[in-house]
PDB file of C-alpha atoms in Angstrom:
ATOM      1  CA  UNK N   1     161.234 108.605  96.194  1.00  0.00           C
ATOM      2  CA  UNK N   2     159.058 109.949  98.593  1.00  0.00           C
ATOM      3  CA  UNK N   3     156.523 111.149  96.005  1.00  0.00           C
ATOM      4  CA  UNK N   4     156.489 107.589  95.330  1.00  0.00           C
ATOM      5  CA  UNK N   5     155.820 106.504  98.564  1.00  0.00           C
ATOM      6  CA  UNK N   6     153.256 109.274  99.255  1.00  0.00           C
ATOM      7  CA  UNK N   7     151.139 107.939  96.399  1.00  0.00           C
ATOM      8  CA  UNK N   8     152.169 103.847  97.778  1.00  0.00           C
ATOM      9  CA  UNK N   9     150.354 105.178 100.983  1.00  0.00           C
ATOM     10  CA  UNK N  10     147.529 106.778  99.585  1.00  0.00           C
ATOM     11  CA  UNK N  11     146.980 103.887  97.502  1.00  0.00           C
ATOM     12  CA  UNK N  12     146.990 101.367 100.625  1.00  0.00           C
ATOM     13  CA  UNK N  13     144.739 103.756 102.642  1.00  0.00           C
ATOM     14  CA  UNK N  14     142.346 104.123  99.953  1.00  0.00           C
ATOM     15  CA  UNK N  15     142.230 100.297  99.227  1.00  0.00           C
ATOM     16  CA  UNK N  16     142.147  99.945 103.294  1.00  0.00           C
ATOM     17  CA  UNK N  17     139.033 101.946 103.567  1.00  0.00           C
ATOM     18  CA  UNK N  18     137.128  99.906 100.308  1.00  0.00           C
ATOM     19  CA  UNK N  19     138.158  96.291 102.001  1.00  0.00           C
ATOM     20  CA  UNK N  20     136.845  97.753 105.602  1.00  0.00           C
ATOM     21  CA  UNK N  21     132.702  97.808 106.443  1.00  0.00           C
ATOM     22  CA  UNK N  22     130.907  99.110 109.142  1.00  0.00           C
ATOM     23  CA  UNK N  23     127.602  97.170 110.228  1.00  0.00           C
ATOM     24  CA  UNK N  24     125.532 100.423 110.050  1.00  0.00           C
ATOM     25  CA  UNK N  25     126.303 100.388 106.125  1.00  0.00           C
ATOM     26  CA  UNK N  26     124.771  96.962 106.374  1.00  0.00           C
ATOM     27  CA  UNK N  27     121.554  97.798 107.875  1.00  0.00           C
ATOM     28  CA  UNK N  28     119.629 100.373 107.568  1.00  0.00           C
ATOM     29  CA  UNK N  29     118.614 102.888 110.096  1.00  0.00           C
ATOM     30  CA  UNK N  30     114.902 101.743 112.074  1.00  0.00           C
ATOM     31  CA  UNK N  31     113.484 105.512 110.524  1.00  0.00           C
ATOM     32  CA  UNK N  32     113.864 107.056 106.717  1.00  0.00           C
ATOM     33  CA  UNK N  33     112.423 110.114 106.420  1.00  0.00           C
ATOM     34  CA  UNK N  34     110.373 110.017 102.874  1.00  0.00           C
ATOM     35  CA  UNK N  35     108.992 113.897 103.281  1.00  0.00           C
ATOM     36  CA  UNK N  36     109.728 116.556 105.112  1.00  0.00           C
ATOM     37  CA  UNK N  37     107.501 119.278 104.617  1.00  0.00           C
ATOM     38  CA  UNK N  38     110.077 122.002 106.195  1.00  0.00           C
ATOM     39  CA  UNK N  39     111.015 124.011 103.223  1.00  0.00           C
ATOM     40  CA  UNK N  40     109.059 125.674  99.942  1.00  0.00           C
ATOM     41  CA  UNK N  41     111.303 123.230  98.328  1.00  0.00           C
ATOM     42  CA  UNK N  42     109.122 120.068  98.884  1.00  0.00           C
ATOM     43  CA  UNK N  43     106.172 121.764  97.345  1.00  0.00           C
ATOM     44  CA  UNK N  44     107.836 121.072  94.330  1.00  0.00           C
ATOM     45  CA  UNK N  45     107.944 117.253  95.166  1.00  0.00           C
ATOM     46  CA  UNK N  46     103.874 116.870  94.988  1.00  0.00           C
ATOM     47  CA  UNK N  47     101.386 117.372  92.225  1.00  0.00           C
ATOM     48  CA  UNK N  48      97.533 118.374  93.094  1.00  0.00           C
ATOM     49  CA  UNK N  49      94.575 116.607  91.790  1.00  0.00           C
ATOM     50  CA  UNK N  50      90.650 117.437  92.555  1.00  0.00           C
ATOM     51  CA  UNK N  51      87.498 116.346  90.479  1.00  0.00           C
ATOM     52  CA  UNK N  52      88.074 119.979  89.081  1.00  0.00           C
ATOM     53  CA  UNK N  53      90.154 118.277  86.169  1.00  0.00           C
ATOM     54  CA  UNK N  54      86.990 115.833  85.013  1.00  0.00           C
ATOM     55  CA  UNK N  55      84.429 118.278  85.174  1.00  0.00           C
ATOM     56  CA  UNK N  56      83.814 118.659  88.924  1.00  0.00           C
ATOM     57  CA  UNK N  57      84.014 121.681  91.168  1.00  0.00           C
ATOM     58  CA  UNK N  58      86.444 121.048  94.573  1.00  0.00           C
ATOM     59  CA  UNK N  59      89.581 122.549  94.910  1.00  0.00           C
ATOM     60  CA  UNK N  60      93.171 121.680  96.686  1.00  0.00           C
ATOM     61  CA  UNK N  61      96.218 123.722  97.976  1.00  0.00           C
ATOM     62  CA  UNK N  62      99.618 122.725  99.534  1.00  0.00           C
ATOM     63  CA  UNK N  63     101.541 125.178 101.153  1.00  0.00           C
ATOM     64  CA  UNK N  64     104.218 125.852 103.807  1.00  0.00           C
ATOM     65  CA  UNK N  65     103.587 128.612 106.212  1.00  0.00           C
ATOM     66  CA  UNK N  66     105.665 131.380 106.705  1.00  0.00           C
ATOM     67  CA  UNK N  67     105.562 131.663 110.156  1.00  0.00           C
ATOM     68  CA  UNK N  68     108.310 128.487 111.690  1.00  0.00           C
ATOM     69  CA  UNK N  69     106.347 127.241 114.132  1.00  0.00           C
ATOM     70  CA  UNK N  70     103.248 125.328 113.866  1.00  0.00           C
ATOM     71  CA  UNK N  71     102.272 122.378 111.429  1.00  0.00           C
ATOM     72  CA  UNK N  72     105.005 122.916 108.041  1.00  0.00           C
ATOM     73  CA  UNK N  73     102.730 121.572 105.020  1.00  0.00           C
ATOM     74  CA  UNK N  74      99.015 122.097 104.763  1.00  0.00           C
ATOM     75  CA  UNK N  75      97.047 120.463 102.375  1.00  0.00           C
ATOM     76  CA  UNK N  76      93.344 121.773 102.512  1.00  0.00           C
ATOM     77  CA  UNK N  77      90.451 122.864 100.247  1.00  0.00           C
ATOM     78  CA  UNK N  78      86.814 122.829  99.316  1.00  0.00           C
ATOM     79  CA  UNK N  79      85.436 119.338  98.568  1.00  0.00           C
ATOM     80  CA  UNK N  80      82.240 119.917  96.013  1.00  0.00           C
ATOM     81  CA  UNK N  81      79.642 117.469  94.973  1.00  0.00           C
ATOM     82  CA  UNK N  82      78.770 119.493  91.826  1.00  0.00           C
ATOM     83  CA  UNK N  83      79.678 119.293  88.310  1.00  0.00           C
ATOM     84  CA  UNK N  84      80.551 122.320  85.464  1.00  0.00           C
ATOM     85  CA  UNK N  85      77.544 122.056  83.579  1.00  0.00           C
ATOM     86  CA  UNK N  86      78.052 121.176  79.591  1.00  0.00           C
ATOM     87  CA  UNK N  87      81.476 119.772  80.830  1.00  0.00           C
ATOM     88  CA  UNK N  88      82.688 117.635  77.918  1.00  0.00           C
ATOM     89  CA  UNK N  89      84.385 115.027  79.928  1.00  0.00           C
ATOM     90  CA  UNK N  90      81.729 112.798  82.181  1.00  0.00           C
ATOM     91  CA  UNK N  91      82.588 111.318  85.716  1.00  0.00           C
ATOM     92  CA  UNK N  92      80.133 109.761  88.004  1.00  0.00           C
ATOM     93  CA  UNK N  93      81.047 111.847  91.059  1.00  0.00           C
ATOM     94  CA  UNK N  94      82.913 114.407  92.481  1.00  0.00           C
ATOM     95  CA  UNK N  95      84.004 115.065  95.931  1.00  0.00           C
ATOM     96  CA  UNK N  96      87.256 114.245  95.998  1.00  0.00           C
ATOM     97  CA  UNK N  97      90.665 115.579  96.227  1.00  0.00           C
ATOM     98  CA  UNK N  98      94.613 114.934  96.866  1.00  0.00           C
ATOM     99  CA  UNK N  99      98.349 115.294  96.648  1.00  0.00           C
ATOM    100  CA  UNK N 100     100.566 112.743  94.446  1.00  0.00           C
ATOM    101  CA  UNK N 101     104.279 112.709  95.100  1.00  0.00           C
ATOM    102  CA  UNK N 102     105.921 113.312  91.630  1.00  0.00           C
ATOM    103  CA  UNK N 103     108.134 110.356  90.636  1.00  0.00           C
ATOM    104  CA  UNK N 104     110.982 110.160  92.859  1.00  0.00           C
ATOM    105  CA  UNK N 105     114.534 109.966  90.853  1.00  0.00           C
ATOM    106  CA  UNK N 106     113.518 106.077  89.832  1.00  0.00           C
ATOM    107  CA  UNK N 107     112.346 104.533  92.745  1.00  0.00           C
ATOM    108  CA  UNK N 108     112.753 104.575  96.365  1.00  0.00           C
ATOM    109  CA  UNK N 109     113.866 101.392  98.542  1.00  0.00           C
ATOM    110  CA  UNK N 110     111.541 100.642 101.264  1.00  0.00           C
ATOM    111  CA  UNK N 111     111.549  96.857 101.541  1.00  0.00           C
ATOM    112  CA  UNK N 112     113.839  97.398 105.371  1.00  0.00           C
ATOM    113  CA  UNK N 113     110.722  99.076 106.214  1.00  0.00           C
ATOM    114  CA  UNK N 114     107.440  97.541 107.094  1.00  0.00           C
ATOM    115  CA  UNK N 115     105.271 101.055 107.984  1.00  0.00           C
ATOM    116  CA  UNK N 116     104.968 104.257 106.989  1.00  0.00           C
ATOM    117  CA  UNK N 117     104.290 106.551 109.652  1.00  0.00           C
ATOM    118  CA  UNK N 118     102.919 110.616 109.120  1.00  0.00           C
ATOM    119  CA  UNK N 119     102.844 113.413 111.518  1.00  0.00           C
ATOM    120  CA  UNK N 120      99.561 114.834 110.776  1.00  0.00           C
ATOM    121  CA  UNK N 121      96.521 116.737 112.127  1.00  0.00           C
ATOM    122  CA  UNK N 122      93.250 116.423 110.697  1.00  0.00           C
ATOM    123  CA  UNK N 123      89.925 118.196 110.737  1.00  0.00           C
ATOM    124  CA  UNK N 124      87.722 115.265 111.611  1.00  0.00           C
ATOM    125  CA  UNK N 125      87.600 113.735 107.807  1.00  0.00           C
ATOM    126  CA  UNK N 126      88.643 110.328 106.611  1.00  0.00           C
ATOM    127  CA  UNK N 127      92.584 110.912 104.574  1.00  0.00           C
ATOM    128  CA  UNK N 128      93.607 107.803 102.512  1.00  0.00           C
ATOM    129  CA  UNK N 129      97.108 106.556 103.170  1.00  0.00           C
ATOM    130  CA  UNK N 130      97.222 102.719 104.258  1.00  0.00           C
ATOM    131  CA  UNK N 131     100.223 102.933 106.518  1.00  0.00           C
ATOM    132  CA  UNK N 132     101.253  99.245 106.769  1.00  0.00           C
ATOM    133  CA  UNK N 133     103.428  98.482 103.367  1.00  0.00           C
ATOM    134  CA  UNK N 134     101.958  94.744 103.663  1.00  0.00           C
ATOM    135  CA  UNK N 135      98.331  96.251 103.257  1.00  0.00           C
ATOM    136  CA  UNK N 136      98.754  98.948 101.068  1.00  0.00           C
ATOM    137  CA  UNK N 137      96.184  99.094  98.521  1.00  0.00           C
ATOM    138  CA  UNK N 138      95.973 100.898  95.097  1.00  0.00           C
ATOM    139  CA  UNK N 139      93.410 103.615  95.076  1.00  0.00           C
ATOM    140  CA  UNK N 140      92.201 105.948  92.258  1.00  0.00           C
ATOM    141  CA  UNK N 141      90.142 109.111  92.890  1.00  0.00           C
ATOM    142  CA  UNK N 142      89.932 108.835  96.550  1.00  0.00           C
ATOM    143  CA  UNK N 143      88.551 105.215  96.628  1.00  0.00           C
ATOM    144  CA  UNK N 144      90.040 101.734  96.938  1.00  0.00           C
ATOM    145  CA  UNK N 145      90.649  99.568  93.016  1.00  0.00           C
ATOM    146  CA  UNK N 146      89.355  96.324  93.587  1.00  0.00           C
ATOM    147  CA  UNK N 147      92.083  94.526  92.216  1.00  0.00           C
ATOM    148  CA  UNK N 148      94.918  91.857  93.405  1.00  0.00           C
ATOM    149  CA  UNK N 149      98.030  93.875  92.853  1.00  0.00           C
ATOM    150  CA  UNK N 150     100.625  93.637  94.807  1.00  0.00           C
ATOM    151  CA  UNK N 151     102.943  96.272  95.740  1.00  0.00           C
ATOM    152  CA  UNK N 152     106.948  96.143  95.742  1.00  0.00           C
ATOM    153  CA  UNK N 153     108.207  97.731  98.631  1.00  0.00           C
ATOM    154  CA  UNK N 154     112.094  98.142  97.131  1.00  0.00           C
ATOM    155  CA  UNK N 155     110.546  99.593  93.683  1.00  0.00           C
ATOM    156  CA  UNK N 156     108.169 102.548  95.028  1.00  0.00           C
ATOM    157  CA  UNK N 157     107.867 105.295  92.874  1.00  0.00           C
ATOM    158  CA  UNK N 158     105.775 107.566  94.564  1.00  0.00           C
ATOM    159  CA  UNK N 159     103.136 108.027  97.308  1.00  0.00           C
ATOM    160  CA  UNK N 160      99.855 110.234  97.527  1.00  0.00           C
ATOM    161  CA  UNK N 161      97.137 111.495  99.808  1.00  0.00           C
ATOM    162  CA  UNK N 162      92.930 111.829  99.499  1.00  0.00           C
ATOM    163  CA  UNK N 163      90.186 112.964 100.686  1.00  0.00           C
ATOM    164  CA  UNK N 164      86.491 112.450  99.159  1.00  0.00           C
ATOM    165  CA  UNK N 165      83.479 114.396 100.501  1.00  0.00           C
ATOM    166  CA  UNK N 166      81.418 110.399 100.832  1.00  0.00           C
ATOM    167  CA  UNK N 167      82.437 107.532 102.458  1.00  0.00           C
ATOM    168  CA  UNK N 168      85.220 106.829 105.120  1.00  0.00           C
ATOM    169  CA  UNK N 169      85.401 105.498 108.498  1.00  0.00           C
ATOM    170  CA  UNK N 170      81.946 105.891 111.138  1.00  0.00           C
ATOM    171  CA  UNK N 171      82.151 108.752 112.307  1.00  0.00           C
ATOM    172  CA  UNK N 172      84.437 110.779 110.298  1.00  0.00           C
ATOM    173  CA  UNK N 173      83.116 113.801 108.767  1.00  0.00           C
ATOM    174  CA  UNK N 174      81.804 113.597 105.273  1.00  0.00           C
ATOM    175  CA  UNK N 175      79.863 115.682 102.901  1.00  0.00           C
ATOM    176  CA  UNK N 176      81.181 119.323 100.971  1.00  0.00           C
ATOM    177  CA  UNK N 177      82.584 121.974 102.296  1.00  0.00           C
ATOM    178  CA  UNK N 178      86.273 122.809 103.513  1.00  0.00           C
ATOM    179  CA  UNK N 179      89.333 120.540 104.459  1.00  0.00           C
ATOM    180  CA  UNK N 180      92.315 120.843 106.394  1.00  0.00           C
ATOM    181  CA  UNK N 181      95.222 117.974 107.050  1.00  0.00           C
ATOM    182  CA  UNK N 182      98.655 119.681 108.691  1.00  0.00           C
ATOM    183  CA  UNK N 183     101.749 117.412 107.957  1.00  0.00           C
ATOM    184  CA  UNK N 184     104.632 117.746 109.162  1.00  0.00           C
ATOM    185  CA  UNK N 185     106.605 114.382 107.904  1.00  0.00           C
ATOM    186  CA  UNK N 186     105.995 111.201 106.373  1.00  0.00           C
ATOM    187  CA  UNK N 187     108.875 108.139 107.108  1.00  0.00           C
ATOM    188  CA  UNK N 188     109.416 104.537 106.702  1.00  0.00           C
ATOM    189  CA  UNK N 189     109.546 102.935 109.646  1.00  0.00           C
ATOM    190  CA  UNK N 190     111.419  99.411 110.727  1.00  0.00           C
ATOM    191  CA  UNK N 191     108.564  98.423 114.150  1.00  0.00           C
ATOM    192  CA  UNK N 192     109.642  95.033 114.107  1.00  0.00           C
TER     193      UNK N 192
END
């Protein structure tokens, strides 16, 4: 009998606990982190791109220092405006280069959110990321796609980065050479 009542009990307390809710299950919290760039783990989360796989000549890292203190992730490189001579595939320019999340496990849910905020320090060039999720825009190859797509906040499926040696904000620095952008998070942010 009591092994009876011992699974009675367990039975009530695990229906109890299904029937009851808690409001913070209900809404989310006001910050998600996305990224975390604290471990050699989250390398694995990103994919590199550069000009380097059309024909062009700049060149990206991301790594995670091994010191523990300081900025966790740096992305930098060489931004080049030259091409490999006889290269069979043809692009227009070069210059640019970035870091592509790889595609999360589906998609991630950030229609709570209405920003996305990074912890970052740059080197004085112009980084791509439109932080407000009501104005993000598609890009390709460092630049803005003209085009009228809108973006799903609850059905993201990844995020990326860029730099290109031309163009960006007055007085940002352009042209070749090196680049450096520490990061140390990126999260979804509820502001309003």
């Amino acid at each position: 009998m009591s092994r009876f009542r011992g699974l009675l009990q367990a039975s009530l307390n695990a229906t109890k606990k299904a029937l009851t809710w808690n409001v913070e299950d209900l809404v989310p919290p006001t910050e998600r982190y996305i990224f975390n760039f604290n471990s050699k783990d989250e390398l694995k989360k990103w994919h590199l791109y550069s000009d380097s796989e059309y024909g062009g000549l700049s060149s990206a890292s991301l790594e995670i220092p091994d010191t523990g203190n300081g900025p966790n992730g740096i992305f930098s490189g060489n931004l080049s405006l030259d091409f490999i001579e006889g290269s069979k595939l043809k692009i227009n320019r070069s210059g640019f280069c970035g870091m592509r999340s790889k595609k999360f496990d589906g998609f991630i849910d950030l229609d709570p959110y209405d920003t996305v905020a990074l912890k970052v320090r740059g080197d004085g060039r112009c980084y791509i990321s439109t932080i407000p999720l009501a104005r993000y825009l598609p890009t390709w190859r460092g630049n803005v796609i003209d085009a009228e797509m809108e973006m799903n906040p609850s059905r993201v499926v990844g995020m990326s980065l860029s730099v290109n040696a031309e163009g960006g904000l007055p007085g940002a620095r352009v042209g070749p050479g090196d680049f450096k952008l520490e990061i140390d998070w990126i999260k979804a942010l509820r502001t309003q």
